[in-house]
Tab-separated table of C-alpha atoms and ligand atoms in Angstrom:
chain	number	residue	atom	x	y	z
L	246	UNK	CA	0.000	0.000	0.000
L	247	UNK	CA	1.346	2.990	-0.838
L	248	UNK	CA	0.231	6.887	0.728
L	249	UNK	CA	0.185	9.857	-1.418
L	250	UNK	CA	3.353	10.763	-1.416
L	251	UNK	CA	4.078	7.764	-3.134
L	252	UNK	CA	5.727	6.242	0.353
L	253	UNK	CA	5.255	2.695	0.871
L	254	UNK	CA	2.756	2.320	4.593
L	255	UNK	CA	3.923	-0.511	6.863
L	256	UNK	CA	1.485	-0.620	9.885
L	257	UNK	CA	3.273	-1.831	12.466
L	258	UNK	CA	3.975	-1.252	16.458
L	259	UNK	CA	8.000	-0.483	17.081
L	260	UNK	CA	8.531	-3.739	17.622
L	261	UNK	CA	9.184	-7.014	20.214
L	262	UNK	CA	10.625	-4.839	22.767
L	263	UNK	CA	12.984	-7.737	24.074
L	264	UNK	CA	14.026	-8.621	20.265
L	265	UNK	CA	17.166	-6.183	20.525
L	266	UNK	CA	19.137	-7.582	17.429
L	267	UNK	CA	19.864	-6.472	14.154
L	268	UNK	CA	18.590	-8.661	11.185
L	269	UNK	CA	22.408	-9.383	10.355
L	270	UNK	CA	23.262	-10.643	13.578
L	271	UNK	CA	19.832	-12.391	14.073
L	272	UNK	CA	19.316	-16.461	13.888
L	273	UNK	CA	15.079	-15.889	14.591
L	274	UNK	CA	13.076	-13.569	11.812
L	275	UNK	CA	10.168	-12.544	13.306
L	276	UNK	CA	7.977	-10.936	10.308
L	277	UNK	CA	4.225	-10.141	10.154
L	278	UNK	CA	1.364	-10.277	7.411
L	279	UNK	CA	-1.371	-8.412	8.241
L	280	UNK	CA	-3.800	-10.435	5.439
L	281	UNK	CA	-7.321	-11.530	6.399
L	282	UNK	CA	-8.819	-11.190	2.971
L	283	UNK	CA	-10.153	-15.147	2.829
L	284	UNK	CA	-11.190	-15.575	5.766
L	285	UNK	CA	-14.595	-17.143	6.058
L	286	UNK	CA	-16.545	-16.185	8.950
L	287	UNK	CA	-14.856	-13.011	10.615
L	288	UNK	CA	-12.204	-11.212	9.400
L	289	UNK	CA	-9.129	-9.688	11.754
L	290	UNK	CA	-6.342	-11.519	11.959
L	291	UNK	CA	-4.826	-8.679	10.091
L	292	UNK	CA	-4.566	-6.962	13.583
L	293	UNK	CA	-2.971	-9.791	15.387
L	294	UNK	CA	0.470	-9.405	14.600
L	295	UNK	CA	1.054	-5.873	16.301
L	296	UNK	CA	-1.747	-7.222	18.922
L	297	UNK	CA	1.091	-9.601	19.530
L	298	UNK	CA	3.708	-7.193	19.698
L	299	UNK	CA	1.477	-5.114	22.492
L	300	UNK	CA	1.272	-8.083	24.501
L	301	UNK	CA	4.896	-8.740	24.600
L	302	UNK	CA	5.315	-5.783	26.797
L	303	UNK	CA	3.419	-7.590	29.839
L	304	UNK	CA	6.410	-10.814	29.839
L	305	UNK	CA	9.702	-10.734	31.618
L	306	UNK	CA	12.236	-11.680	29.300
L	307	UNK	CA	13.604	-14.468	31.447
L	308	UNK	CA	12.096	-17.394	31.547
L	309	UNK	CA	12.504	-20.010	34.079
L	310	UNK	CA	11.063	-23.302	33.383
L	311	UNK	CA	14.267	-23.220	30.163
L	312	UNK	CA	16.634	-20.981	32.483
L	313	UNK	CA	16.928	-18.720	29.663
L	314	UNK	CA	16.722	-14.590	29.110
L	315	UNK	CA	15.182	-13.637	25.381
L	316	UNK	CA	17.369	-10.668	24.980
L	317	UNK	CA	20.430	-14.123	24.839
L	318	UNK	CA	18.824	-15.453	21.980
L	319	UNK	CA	19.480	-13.951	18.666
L	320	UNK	CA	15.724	-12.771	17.744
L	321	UNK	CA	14.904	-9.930	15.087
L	322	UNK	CA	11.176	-8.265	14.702
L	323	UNK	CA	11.287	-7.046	10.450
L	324	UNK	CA	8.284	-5.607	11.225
L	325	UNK	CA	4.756	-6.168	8.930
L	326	UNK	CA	4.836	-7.217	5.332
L	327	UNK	CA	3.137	-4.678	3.051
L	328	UNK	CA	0.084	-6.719	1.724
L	329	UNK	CA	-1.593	-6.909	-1.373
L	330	UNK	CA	-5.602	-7.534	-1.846
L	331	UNK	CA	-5.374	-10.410	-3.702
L	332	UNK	CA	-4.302	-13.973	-2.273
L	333	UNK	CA	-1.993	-14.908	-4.913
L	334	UNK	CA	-0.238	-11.826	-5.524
L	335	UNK	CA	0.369	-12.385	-1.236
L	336	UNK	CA	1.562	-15.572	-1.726
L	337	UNK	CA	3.823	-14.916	-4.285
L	338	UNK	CA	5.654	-11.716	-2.562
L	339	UNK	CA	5.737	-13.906	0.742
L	340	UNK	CA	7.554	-16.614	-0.944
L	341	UNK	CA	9.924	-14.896	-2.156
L	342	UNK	CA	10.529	-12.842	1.364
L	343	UNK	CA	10.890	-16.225	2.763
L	344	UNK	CA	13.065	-17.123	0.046
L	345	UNK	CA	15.739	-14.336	1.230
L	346	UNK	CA	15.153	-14.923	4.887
L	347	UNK	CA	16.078	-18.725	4.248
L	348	UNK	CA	18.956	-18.008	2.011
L	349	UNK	CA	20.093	-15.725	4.387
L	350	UNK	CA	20.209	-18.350	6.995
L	351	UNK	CA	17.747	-17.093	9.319
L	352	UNK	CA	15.041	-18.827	11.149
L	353	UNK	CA	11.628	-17.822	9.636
L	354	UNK	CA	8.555	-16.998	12.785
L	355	UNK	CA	5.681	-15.777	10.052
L	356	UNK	CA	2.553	-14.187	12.481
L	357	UNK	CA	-0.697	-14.260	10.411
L	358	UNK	CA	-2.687	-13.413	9.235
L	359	UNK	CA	-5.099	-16.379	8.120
L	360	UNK	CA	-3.960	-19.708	7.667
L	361	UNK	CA	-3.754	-19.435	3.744
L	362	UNK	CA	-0.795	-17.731	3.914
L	363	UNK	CA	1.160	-20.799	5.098
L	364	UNK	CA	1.447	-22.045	1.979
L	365	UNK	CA	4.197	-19.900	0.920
L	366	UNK	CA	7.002	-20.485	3.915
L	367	UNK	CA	6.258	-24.457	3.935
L	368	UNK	CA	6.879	-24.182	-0.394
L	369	UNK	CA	10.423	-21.492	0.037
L	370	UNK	CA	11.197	-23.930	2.484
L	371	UNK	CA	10.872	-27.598	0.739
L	372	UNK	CA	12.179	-25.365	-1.997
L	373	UNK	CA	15.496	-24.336	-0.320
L	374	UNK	CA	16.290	-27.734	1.166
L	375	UNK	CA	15.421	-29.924	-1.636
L	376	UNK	CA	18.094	-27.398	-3.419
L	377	UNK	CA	20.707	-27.607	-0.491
L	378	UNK	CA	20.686	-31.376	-0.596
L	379	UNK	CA	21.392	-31.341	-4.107
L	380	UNK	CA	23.953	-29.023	-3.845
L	381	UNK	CA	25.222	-31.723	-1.349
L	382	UNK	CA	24.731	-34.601	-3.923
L	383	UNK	CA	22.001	-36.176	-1.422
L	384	UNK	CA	18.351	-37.373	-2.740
L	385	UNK	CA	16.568	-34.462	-1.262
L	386	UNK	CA	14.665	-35.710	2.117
L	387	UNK	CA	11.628	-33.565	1.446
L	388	UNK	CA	10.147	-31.526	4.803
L	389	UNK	CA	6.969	-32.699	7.334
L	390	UNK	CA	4.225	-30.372	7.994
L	391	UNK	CA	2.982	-30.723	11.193
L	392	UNK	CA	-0.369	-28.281	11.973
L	393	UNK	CA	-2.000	-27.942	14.879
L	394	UNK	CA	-5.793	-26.746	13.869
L	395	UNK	CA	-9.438	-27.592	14.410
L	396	UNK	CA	-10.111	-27.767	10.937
L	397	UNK	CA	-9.034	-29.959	8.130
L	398	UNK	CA	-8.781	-27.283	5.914
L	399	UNK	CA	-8.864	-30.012	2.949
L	400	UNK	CA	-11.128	-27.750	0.881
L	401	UNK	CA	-9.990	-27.857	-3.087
L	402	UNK	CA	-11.691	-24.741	-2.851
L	403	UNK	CA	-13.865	-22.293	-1.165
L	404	UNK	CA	-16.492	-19.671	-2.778
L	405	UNK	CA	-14.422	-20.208	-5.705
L	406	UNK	CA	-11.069	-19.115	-4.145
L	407	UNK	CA	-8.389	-22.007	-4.511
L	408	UNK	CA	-5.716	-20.227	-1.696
L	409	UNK	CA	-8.678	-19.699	0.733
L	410	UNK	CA	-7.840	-20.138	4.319
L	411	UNK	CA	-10.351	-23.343	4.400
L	412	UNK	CA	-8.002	-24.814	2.023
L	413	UNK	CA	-4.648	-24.699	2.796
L	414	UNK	CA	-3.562	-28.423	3.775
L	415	UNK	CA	-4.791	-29.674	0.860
L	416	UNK	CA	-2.686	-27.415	-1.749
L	417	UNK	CA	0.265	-28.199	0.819
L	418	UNK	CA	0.055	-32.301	0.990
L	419	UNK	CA	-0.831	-32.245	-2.689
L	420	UNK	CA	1.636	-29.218	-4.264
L	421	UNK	CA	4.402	-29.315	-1.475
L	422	UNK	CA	4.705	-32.168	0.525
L	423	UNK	CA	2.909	-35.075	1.300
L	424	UNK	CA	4.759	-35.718	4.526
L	425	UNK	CA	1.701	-34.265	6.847
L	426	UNK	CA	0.614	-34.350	10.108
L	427	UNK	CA	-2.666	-32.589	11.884
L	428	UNK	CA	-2.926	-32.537	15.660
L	429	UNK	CA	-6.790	-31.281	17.235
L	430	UNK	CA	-8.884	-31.402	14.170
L	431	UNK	CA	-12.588	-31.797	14.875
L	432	UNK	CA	-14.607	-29.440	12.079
L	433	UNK	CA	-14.766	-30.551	8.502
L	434	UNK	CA	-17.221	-31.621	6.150
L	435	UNK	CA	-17.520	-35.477	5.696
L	436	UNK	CA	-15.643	-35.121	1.880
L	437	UNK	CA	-12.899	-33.709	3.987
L	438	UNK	CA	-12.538	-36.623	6.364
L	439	UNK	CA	-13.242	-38.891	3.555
L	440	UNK	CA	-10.464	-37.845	1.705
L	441	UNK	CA	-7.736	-38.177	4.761
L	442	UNK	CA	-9.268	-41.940	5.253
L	443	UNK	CA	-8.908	-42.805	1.901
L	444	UNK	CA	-5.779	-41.386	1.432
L	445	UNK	CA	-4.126	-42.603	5.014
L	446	UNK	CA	-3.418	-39.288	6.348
L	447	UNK	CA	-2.931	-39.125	9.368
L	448	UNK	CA	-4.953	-36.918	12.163
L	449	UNK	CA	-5.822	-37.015	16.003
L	450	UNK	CA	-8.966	-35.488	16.828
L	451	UNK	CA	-9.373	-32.988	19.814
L	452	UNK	CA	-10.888	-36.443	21.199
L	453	UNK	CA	-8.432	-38.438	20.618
L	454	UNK	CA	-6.041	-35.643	22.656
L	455	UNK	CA	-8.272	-36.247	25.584
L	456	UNK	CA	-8.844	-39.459	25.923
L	457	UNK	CA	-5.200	-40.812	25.455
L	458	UNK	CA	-3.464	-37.353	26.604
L	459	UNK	CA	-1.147	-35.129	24.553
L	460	UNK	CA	2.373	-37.265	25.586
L	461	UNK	CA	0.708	-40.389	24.331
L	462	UNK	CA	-0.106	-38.623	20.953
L	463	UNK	CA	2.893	-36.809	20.290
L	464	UNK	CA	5.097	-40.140	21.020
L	465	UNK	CA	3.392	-41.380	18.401
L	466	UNK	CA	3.861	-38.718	15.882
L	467	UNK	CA	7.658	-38.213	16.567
L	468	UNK	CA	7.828	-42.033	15.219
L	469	UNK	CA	5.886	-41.408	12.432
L	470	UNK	CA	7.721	-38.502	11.461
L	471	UNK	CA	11.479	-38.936	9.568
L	472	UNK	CA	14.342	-37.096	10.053
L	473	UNK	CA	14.613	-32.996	11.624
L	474	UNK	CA	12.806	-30.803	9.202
L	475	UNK	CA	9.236	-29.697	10.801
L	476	UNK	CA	7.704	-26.635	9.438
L	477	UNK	CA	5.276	-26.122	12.478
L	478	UNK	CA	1.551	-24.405	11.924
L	479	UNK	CA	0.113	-23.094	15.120
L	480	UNK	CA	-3.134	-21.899	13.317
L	481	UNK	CA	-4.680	-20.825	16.795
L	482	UNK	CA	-8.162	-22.246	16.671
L	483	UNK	CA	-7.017	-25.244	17.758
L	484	UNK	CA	-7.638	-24.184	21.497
L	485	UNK	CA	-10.783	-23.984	22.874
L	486	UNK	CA	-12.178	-20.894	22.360
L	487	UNK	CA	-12.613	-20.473	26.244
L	488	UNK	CA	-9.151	-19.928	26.511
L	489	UNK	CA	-8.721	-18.238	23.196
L	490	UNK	CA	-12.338	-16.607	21.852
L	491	UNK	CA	-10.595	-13.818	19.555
L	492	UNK	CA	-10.023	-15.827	16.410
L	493	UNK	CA	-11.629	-15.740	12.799
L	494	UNK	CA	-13.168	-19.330	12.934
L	495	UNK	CA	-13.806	-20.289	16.979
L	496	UNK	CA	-14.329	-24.185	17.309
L	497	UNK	CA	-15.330	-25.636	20.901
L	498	UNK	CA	-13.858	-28.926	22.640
L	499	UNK	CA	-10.797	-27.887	21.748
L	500	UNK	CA	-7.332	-28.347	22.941
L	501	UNK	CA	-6.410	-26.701	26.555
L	502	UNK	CA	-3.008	-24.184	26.201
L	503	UNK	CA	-0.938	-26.324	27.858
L	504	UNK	CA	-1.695	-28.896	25.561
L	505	UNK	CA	-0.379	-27.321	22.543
L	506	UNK	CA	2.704	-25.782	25.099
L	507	UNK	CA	3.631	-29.366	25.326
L	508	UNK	CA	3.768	-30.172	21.314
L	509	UNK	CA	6.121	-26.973	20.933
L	510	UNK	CA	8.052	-27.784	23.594
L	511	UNK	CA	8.587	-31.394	22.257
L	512	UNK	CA	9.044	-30.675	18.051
L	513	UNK	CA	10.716	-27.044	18.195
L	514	UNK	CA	13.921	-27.945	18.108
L	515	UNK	CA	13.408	-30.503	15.045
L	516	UNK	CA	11.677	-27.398	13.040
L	517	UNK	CA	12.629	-25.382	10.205
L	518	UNK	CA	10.146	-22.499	10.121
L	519	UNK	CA	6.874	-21.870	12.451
L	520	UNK	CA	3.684	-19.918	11.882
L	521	UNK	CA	1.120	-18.285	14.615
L	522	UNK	CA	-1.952	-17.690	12.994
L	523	UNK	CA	-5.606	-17.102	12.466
L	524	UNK	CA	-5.778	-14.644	15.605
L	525	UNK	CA	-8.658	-12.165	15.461
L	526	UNK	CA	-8.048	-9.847	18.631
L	527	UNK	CA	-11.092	-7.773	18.355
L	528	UNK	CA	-13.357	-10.538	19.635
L	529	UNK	CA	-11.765	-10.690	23.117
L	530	UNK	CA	-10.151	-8.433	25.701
L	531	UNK	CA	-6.561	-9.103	24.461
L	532	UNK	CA	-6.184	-12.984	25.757
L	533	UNK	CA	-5.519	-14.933	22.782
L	534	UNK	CA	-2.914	-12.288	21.369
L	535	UNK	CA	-1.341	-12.962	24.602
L	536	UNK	CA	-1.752	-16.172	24.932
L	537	UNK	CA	-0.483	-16.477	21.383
L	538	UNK	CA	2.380	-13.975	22.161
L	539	UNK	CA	3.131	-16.502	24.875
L	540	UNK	CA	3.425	-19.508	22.893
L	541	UNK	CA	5.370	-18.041	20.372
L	542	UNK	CA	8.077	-17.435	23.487
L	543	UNK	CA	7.362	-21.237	24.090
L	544	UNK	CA	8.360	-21.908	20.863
L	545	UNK	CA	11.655	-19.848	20.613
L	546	UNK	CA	13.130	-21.119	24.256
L	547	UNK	CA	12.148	-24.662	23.426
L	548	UNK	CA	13.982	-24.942	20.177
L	549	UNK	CA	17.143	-23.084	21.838
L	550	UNK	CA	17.021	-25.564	24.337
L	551	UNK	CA	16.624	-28.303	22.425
L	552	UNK	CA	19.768	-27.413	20.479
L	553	UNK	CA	21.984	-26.767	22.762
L	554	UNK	CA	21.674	-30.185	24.179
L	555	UNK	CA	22.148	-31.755	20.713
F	764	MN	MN1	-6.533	-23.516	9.530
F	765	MN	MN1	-8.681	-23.459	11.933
């Protein structure tokens, strides 16, 4: 978008407060796209990212369950993508910042935004490591994407729009990699669950979270996953709206925050790029851009930690 004067508008707060480093000395990315334009039943995710960035200020920066400070990690905030109306014009310029970020060698945190835009970081990335094993002589290893949502989002389509937030999964598993994994699903129409039957994908239900507990599940996704490279989609609605009502699509019975704290905790440090989205912060007082906020600390300490013990 660009004012009269011809200069290009970036709406967005300062920044992270406790992400103090520059983007050349940074390892994390954080970026955010404001771009709601699919969304199916309320709009505003576009707000969440500098919702987010608000929230931040109410966290110390030390955290004491990983016996780590933030301001030690090396974490940049670029600030908001500019963002066009139309979904595939978005989805091409977000590739290709993701493209640079990755060739760059940083760590890409994408804040939505709706869930359509994942598309583009789980493509750049399959994209960049298929080419770096290559380069390496190796038979490329391809990447797992591992969502956390309540839907399926296994639309082909939706009113006509094929990158519509309903849809995203099924462009990913059939365009970019059929190495999938969905953790909380329970909303869907029955050609949606039809087609992950038929087609062996597999899924655990909000259900099946609670009746055999979230360790139980995720030791059985960490064997069905090969090798280290998770892109990781937190699309938020895959908490129960009584913990998290501001969101575009709100889905009850679903999984409690500590629930999904546990599956970062466990598959950050095996990840290659993340994604918080789906947020709409105008339908609550501020708790699920916190709680979001929160997660996306989660995130960041976990895989840290992880690492340093490899
Ligand atoms: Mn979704
Ligand atoms: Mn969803």
């Amino acid at each position: 978008m660009k004012d009269r004067t011809g200069e290009k508008i970036v709406f967005s707060l300062p920044s992270f407060y406790d992400a103090v480093y520059e983007y050349e000395d940074a390892e994390y990315v954080i970026f955010g796209v404001p771009f709601d334009c699919t969304s199916s039943y309320r709009a505003g995710s576009r707000w969440a990212p500098d919702e987010m960035r608000k929230a931040c200020m109410n966290f110390e920066t030390y955290d004491y369950y990983h016996r780590s400070d933030m301001t030690d990690i090396l974490v940049h905030d670029a600030g908001n993508m500019d963002t066009p109306v139309s979904a595939d014009d978005m989805l091409s310029e977000l590739y290709e910042e993701v493209a640079g970020l990755l060739d760059d060698g940083k760590f890409p945190i994408m804040l939505g935004g709706e869930h359509s835009l994942s598309y583009a970081p789980v493509k750049a990335c399959r994209d960049y490591y298929e080419r770096k094993d290559r380069e390496e002589g190796k038979d490329p290893e391809g990447i797992t994407f591992l969502v956390l949502d309540a839907h399926l989002d296994m639309r082909t389509d939706f009113r006509g729009v094929k990158y519509n937030h309903a849809c995203v999964s099924r462009h990913i598993i059939e365009e970019v990699t059929p190495k999938y994994v969905t953790i909380g699903v329970r909303s869907g129409p029955e050609e949606e669950w039809d087609y992950m039957e038929e087609h062996g994908i597999p899924f655990y239900t909000s259900d099946d979270v609670d009746e055999r507990g979230i360790k139980e599940i995720i030791k059985e996704v960490s064997e069905k996953i090969e090798g280290d490279r998770i892109y990781l989609s937190l699309d938020m609605d895959v908490i129960d709206p009584a913990y998290c009502a501001g969101l575009g699509t709100p889905e009850p019975f679903g999984l409690s925050p500590r629930e999904v704290r546990e599956v970062l905790r466990v598959f950050a440090p095996k990840t290659i790029g993340f994604d918080i989205v789906e947020i709409a912060p105008e339908y609550d007082f501020g708790n699920s851009a916190l709680l979001a906020t929160k997660l996306m600390r989660e995130f960041i300490f976990a895989r840290e930690a992880g690492r340093k013990k490899a």
